[in-house]
mmCIF file of C-alpha atoms in Angstrom:
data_model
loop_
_atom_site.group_PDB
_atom_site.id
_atom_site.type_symbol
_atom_site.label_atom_id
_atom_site.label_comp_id
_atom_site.label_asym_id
_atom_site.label_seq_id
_atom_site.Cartn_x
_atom_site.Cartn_y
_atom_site.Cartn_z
ATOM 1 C CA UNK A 16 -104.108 -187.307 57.820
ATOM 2 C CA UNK A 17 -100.924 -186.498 59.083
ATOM 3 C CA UNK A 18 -99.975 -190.325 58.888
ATOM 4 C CA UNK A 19 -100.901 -190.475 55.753
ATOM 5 C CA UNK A 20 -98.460 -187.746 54.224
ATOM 6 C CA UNK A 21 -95.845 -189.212 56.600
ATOM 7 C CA UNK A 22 -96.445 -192.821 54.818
ATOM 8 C CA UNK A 23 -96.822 -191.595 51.435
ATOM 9 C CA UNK A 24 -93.133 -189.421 51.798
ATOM 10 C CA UNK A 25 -91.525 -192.516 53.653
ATOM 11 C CA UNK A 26 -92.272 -194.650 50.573
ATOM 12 C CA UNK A 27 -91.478 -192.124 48.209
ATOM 13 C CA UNK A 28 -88.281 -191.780 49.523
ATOM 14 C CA UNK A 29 -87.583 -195.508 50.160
ATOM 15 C CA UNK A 30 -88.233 -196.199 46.507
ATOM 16 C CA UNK A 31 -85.964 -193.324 45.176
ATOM 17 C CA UNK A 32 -82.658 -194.688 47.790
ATOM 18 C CA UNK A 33 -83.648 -198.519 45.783
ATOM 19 C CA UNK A 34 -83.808 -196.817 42.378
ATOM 20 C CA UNK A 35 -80.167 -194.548 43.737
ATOM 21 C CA UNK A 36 -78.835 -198.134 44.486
ATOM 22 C CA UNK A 37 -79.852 -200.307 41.619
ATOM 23 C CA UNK A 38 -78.227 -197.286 39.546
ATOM 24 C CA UNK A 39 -74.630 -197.490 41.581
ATOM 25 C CA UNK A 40 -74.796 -201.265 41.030
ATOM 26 C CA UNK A 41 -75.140 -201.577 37.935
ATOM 27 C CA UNK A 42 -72.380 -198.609 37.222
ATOM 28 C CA UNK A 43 -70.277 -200.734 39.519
ATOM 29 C CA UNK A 44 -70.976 -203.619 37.357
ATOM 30 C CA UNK A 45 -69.569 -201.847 34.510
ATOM 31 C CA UNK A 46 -66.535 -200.770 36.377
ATOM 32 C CA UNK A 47 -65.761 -204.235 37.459
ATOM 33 C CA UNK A 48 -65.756 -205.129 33.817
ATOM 34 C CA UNK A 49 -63.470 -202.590 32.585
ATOM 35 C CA UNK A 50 -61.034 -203.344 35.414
ATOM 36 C CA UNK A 51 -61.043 -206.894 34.114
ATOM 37 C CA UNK A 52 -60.635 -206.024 30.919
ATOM 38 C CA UNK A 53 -57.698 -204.236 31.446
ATOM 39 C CA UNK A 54 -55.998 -206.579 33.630
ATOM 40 C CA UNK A 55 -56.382 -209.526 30.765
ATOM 41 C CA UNK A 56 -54.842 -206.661 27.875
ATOM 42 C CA UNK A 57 -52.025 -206.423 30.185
ATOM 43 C CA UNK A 58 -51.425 -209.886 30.809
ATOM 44 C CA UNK A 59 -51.468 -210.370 27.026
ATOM 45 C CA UNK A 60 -48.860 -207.115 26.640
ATOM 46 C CA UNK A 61 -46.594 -208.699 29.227
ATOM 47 C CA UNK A 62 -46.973 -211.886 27.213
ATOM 48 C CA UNK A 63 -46.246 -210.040 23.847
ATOM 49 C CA UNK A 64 -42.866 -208.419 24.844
ATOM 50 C CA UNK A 65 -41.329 -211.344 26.663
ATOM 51 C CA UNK A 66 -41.620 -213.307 23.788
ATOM 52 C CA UNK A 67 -40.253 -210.542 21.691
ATOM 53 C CA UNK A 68 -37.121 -209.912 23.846
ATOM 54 C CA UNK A 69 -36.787 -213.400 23.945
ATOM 55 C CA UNK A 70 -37.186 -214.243 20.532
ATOM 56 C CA UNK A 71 -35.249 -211.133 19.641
ATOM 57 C CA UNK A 72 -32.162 -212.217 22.086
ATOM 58 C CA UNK A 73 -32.163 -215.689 19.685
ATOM 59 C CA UNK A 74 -32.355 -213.916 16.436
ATOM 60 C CA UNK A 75 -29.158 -211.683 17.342
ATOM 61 C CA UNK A 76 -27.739 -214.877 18.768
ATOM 62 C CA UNK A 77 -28.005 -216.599 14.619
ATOM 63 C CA UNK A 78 -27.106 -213.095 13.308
ATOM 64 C CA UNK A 79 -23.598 -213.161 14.974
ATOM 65 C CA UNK A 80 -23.194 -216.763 14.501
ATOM 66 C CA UNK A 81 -20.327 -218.434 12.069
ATOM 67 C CA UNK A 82 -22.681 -221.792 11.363
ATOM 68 C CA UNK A 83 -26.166 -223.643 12.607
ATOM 69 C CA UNK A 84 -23.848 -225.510 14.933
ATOM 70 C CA UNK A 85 -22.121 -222.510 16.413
ATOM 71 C CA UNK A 86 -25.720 -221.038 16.677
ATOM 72 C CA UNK A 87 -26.955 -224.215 18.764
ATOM 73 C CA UNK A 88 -23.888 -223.887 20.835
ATOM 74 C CA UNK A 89 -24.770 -220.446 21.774
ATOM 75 C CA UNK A 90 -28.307 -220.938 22.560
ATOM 76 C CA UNK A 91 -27.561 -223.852 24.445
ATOM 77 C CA UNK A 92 -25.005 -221.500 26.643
ATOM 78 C CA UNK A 93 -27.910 -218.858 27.374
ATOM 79 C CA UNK A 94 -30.533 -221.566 27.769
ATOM 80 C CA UNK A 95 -28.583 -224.432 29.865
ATOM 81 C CA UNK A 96 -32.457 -226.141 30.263
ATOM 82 C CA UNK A 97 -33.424 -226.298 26.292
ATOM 83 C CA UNK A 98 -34.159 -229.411 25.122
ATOM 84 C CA UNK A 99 -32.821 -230.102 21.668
ATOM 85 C CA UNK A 100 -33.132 -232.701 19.152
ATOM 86 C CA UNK A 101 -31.701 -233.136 15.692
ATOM 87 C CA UNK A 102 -33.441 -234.300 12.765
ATOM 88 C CA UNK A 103 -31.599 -234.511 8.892
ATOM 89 C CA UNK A 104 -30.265 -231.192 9.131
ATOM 90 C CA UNK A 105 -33.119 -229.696 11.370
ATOM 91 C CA UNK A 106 -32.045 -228.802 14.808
ATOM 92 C CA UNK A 107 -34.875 -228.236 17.239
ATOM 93 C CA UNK A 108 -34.571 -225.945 20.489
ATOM 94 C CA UNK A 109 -37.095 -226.022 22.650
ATOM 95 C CA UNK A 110 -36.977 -223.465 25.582
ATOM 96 C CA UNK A 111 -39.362 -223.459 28.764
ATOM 97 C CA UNK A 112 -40.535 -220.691 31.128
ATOM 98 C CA UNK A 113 -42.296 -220.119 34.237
ATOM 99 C CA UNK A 114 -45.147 -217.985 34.788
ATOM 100 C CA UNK A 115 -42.399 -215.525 36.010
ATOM 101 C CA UNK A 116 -40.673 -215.655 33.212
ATOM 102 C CA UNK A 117 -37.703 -217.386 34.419
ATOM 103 C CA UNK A 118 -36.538 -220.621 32.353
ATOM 104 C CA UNK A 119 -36.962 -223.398 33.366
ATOM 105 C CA UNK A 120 -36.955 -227.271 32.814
ATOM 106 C CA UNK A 121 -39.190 -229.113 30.116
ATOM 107 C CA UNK A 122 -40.059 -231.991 33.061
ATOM 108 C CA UNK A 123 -41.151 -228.848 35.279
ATOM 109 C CA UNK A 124 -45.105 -228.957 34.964
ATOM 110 C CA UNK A 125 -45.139 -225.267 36.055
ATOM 111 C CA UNK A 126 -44.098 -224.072 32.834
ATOM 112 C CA UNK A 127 -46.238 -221.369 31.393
ATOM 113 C CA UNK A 128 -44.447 -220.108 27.931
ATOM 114 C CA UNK A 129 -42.091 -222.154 25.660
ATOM 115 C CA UNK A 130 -40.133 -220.641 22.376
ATOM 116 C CA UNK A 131 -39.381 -223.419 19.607
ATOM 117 C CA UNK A 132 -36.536 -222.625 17.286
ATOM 118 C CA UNK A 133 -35.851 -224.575 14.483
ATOM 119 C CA UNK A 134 -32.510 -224.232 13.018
ATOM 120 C CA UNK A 135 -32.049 -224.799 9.213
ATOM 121 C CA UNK A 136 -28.072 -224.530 7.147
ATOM 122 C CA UNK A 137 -28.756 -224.474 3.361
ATOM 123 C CA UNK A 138 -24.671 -224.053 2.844
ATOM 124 C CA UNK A 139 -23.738 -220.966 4.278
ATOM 125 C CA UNK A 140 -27.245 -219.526 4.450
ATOM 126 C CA UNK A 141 -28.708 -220.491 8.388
ATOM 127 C CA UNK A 142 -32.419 -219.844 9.007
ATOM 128 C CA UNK A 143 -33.951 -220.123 12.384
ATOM 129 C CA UNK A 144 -37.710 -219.852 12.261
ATOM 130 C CA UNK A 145 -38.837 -218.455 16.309
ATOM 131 C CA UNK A 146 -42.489 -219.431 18.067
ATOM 132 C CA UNK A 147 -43.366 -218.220 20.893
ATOM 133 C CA UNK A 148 -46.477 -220.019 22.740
ATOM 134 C CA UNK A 149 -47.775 -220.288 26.045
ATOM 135 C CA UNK A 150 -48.332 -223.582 27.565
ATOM 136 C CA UNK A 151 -52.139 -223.538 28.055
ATOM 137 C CA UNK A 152 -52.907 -222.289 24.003
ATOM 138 C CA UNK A 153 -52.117 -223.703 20.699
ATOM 139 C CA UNK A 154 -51.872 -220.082 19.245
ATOM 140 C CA UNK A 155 -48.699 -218.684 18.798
ATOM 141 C CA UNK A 156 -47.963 -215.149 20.893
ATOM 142 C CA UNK A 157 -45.113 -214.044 18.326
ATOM 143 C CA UNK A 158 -43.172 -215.921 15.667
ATOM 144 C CA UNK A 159 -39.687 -214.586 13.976
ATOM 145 C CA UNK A 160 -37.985 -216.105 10.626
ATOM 146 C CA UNK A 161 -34.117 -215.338 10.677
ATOM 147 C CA UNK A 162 -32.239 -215.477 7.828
ATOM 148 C CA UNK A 163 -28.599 -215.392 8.146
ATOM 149 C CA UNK A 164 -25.321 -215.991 5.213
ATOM 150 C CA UNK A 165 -23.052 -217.175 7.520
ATOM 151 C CA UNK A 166 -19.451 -215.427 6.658
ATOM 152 C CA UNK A 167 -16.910 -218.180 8.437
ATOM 153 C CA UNK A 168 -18.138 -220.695 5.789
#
């Protein structure tokens, strides 16, 4: 009878450690998640303020700038890689990034991020309208309109 009480408590206790480790497991599973979860909103807050900085750098770069060409000039000082192209009055910059951040070349097939500004002169009034987009999505991160009366005109 002994045996029997022995087998009965051995089972007992082998099904409550199973239950004790499907419980952990799936807890873990959650965890996991989370931890995932947060890594991928972090990613996309890095994202988010390098292409604010960036696009913000540009933006002061038109605000202190005498004309669209003087503008182009300056951009093309900061970013010696842009790749620019001119178009009846619409001047194109188009500015590449590694997945570090650093710029880089438009031929490079490493780049990750890539800011378009398009550069606009109504007279003295310059606008330079600012996306920035990584390489692998079609959806823009951030996107800045500038609007500038250009004084030196």
């Amino acid at each position: 009878m002994k045996k029997r009480n022995r087998a009965r408590s051995s089972s007992l206790f082998l099904l409550e450690l199973i239950i004790a480790i499907l419980f952990f497991s799936i807890a873990s599973a959650v965890c996991v998640q989370f931890f995932v979860k947060s890594h991928s909103m972090s990613q996309e807050s890095q994202d988010m303020n390098f292409a604010v900085s960036e696009c913000s750098s540009i933006a002061e770069i038109v605000q202190t700038s005498d004309s669209q060409k003087d503008a182009v000039t300056e951009v093309r000082n900061l970013y010696p890689d842009a790749k620019i192209t001119e178009s009846e009055g619409l001047v194109t910059c188009s500015i590449y990034f590694d997945r570090n951040f650093n710029p880089c070349d438009s031929f490079d097939e490493d780049f990750s991020y890539y800011i378009e500004a398009d550069f606009e002169s109504d007279g003295s009034m310059i606008t330079c309208d600012l996306i920035s987009t990584p390489a692998n999505n079609e959806n823009a991160i951030y996107e800045l309109e500038v609007k500038h009366n250009a004084q030196g005109q």
